[in-house]
Coordinates of C-alpha atoms in Angstrom, one line a residue:
X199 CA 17.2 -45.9 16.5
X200 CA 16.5 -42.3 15.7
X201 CA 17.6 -42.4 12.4
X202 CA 15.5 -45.1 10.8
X203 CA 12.3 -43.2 12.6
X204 CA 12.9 -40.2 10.6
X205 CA 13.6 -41.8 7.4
X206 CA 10.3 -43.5 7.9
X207 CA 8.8 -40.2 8.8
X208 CA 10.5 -38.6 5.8
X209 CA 9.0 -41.2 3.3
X210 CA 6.0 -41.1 4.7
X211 CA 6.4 -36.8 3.9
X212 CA 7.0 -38.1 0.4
X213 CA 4.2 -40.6 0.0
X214 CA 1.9 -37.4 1.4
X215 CA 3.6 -35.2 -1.8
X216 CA 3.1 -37.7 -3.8
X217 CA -0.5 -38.3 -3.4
X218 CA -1.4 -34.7 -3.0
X219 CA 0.4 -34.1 -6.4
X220 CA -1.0 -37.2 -8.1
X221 CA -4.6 -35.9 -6.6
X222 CA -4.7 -32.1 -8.1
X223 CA -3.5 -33.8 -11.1
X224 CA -6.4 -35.8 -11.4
X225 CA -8.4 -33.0 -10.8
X226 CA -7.0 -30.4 -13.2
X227 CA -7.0 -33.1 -16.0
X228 CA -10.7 -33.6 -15.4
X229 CA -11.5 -30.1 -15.1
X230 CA -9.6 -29.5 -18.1
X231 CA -11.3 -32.8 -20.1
X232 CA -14.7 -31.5 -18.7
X233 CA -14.5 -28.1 -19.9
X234 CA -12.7 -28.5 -23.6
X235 CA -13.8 -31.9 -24.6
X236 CA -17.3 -32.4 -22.6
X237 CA -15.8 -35.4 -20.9
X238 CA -13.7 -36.7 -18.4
X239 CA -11.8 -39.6 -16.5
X240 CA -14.7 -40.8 -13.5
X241 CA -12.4 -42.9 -12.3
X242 CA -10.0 -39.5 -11.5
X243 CA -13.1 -38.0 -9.4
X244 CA -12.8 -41.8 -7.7
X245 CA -8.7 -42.0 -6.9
X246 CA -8.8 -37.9 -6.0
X247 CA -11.3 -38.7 -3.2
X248 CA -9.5 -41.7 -1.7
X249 CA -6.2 -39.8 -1.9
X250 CA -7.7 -37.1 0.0
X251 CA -8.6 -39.5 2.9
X252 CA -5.4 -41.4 2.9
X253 CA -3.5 -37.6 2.7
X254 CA -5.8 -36.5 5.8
X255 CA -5.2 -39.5 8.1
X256 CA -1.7 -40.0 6.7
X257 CA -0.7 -36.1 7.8
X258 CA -2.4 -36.7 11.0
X259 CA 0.4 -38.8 12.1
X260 CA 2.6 -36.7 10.7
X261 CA 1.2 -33.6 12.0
X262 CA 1.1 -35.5 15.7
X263 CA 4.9 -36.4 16.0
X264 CA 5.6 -32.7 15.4
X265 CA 3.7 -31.5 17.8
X266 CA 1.0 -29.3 15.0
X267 CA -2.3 -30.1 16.3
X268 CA -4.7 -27.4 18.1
X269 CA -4.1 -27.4 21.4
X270 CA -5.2 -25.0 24.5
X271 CA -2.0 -23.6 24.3
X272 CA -2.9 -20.6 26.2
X273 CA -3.7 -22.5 29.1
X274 CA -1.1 -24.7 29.6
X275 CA 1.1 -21.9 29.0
X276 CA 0.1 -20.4 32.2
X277 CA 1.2 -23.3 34.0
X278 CA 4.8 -24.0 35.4
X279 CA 6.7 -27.5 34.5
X280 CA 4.8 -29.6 37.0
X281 CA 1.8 -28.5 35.8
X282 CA 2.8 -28.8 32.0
X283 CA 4.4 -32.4 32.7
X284 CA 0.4 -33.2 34.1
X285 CA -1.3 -32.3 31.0
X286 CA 1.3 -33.7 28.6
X287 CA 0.4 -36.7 30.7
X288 CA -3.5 -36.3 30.4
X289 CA -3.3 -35.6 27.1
X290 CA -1.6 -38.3 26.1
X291 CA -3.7 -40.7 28.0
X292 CA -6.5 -39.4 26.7
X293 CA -4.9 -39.7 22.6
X294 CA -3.8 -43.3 23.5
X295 CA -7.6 -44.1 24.6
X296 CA -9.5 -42.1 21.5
X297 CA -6.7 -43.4 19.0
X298 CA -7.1 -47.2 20.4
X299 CA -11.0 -46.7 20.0
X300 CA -10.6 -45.8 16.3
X301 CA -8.1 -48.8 15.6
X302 CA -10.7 -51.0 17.1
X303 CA -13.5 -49.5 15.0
X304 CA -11.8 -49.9 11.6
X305 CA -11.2 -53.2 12.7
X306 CA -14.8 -54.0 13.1
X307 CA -15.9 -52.3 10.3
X308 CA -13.2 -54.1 8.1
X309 CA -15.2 -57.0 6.8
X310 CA -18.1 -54.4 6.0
X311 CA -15.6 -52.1 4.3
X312 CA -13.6 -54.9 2.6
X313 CA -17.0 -56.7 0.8
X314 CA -17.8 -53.5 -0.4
X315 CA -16.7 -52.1 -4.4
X316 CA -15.7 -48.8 -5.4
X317 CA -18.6 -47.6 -7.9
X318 CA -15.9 -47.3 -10.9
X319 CA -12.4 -48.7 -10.2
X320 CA -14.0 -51.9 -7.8
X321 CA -11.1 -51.8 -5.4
X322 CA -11.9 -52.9 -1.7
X323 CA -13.0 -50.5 0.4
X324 CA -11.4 -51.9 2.7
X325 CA -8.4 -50.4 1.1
X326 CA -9.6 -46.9 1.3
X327 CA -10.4 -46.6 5.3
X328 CA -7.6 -49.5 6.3
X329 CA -6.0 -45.9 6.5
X330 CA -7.8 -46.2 10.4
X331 CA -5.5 -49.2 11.0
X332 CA -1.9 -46.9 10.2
X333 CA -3.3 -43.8 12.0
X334 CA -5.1 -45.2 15.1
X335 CA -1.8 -47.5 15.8
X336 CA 0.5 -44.9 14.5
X337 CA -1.4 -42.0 16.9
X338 CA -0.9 -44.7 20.2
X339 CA 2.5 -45.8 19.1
X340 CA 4.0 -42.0 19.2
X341 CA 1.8 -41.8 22.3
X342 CA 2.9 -44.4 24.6
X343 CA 6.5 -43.1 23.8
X344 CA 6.1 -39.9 25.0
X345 CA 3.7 -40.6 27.9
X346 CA 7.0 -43.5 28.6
X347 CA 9.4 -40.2 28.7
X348 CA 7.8 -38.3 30.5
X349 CA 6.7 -40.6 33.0
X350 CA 10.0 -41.9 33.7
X351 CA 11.4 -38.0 33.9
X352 CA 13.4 -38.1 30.1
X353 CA 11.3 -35.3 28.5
X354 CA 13.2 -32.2 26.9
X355 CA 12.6 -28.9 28.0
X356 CA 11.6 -28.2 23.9
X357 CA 8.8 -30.8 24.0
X358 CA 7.7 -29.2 27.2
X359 CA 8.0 -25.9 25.0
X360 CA 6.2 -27.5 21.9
X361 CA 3.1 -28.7 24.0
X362 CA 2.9 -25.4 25.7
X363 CA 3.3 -23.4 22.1
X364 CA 6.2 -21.4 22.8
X365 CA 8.5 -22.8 20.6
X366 CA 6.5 -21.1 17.6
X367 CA 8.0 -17.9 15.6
X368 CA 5.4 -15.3 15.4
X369 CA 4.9 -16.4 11.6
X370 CA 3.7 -19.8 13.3
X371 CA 1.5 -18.1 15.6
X372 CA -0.1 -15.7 12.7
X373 CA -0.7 -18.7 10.5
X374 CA -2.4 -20.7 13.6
X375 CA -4.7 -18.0 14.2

């Protein structure tokens, strides 16, 4: 079952290279068009900004499965494995509860967002933050998992290591900082 998880997790890598590339293309075009021909592609300006959102809550997942957000690292670090194995549980209670909450508001806001047009291409809007839909269930699906794991004693000691930020080489801790 592992292996189809990280091939998803691996395309969804490349859908994030793709979209970052396809946005500073955009971008340098219309920089480029702006400056030497005093014009440029509106509906770039458009597609850059919704790639950025979809890149954003896209890497969130992505960022959440490998353990990259901020966390009080130096507190937790203090703590011995009971105490680690408590806020692992805590926090991901409390990510299941603010994720569910976001799925729920893009859901409500979905027939607002879907009866509105972008100004130049008219898509849906409801295409551009549906993104809440992947990243609120995506955020409680990786969630549940772990708080599963470590609640029926299956967690590694390297998650317990990744939550607690010692699993980082001092390159990783410079660039956090």
């Amino acid at each position: 079952m592992q292996k189809p998880i990280d091939l998803f997790y691996k395309a969804l890598e490349i859908l994030l290279i793709i979209l970052l590339s396809g946005m500073a293309v955009m971008v340098f075009v219309n920089v480029v068009m702006r400056y030497s021909m005093n014009s440029g592609l509106t509906v770039s300006d458009e597609l850059a900004r919704y790639f950025f959102v979809w890149v954003t809550f896209i890497g969130a997942v992505v960022t959440f499965r490998e353990h990259g957000h901020l966390g009080v690292e130096s507190l937790v670090a203090t703590l011995g494995r009971k105490g680690r194995i408590v806020c692992m549980i805590l926090s991901n209670l409390v990510i299941i509860a603010c994720s569910a909450i976001f799925f729920w508001g893009t859901w409500k806001q979905l027939p607002i967002n879907w009866s509105m047009k972008a100004p130049v291409t008219g898509l849906s809007m409801g295409f551009v933050y549906g993104i809440g839909f992947f990243t609120g269930a995506g955020c409680v699906i990786i969630a549940l998992e772990r708080l599963v794991r470590l609640l029926t004693g299956r967690v590694t000691q390297e998650e317990i290591e990744a939550f607690a930020g010692e699993n980082l080489t001092l390159e990783q801790m410079a660039e956090r900082s």
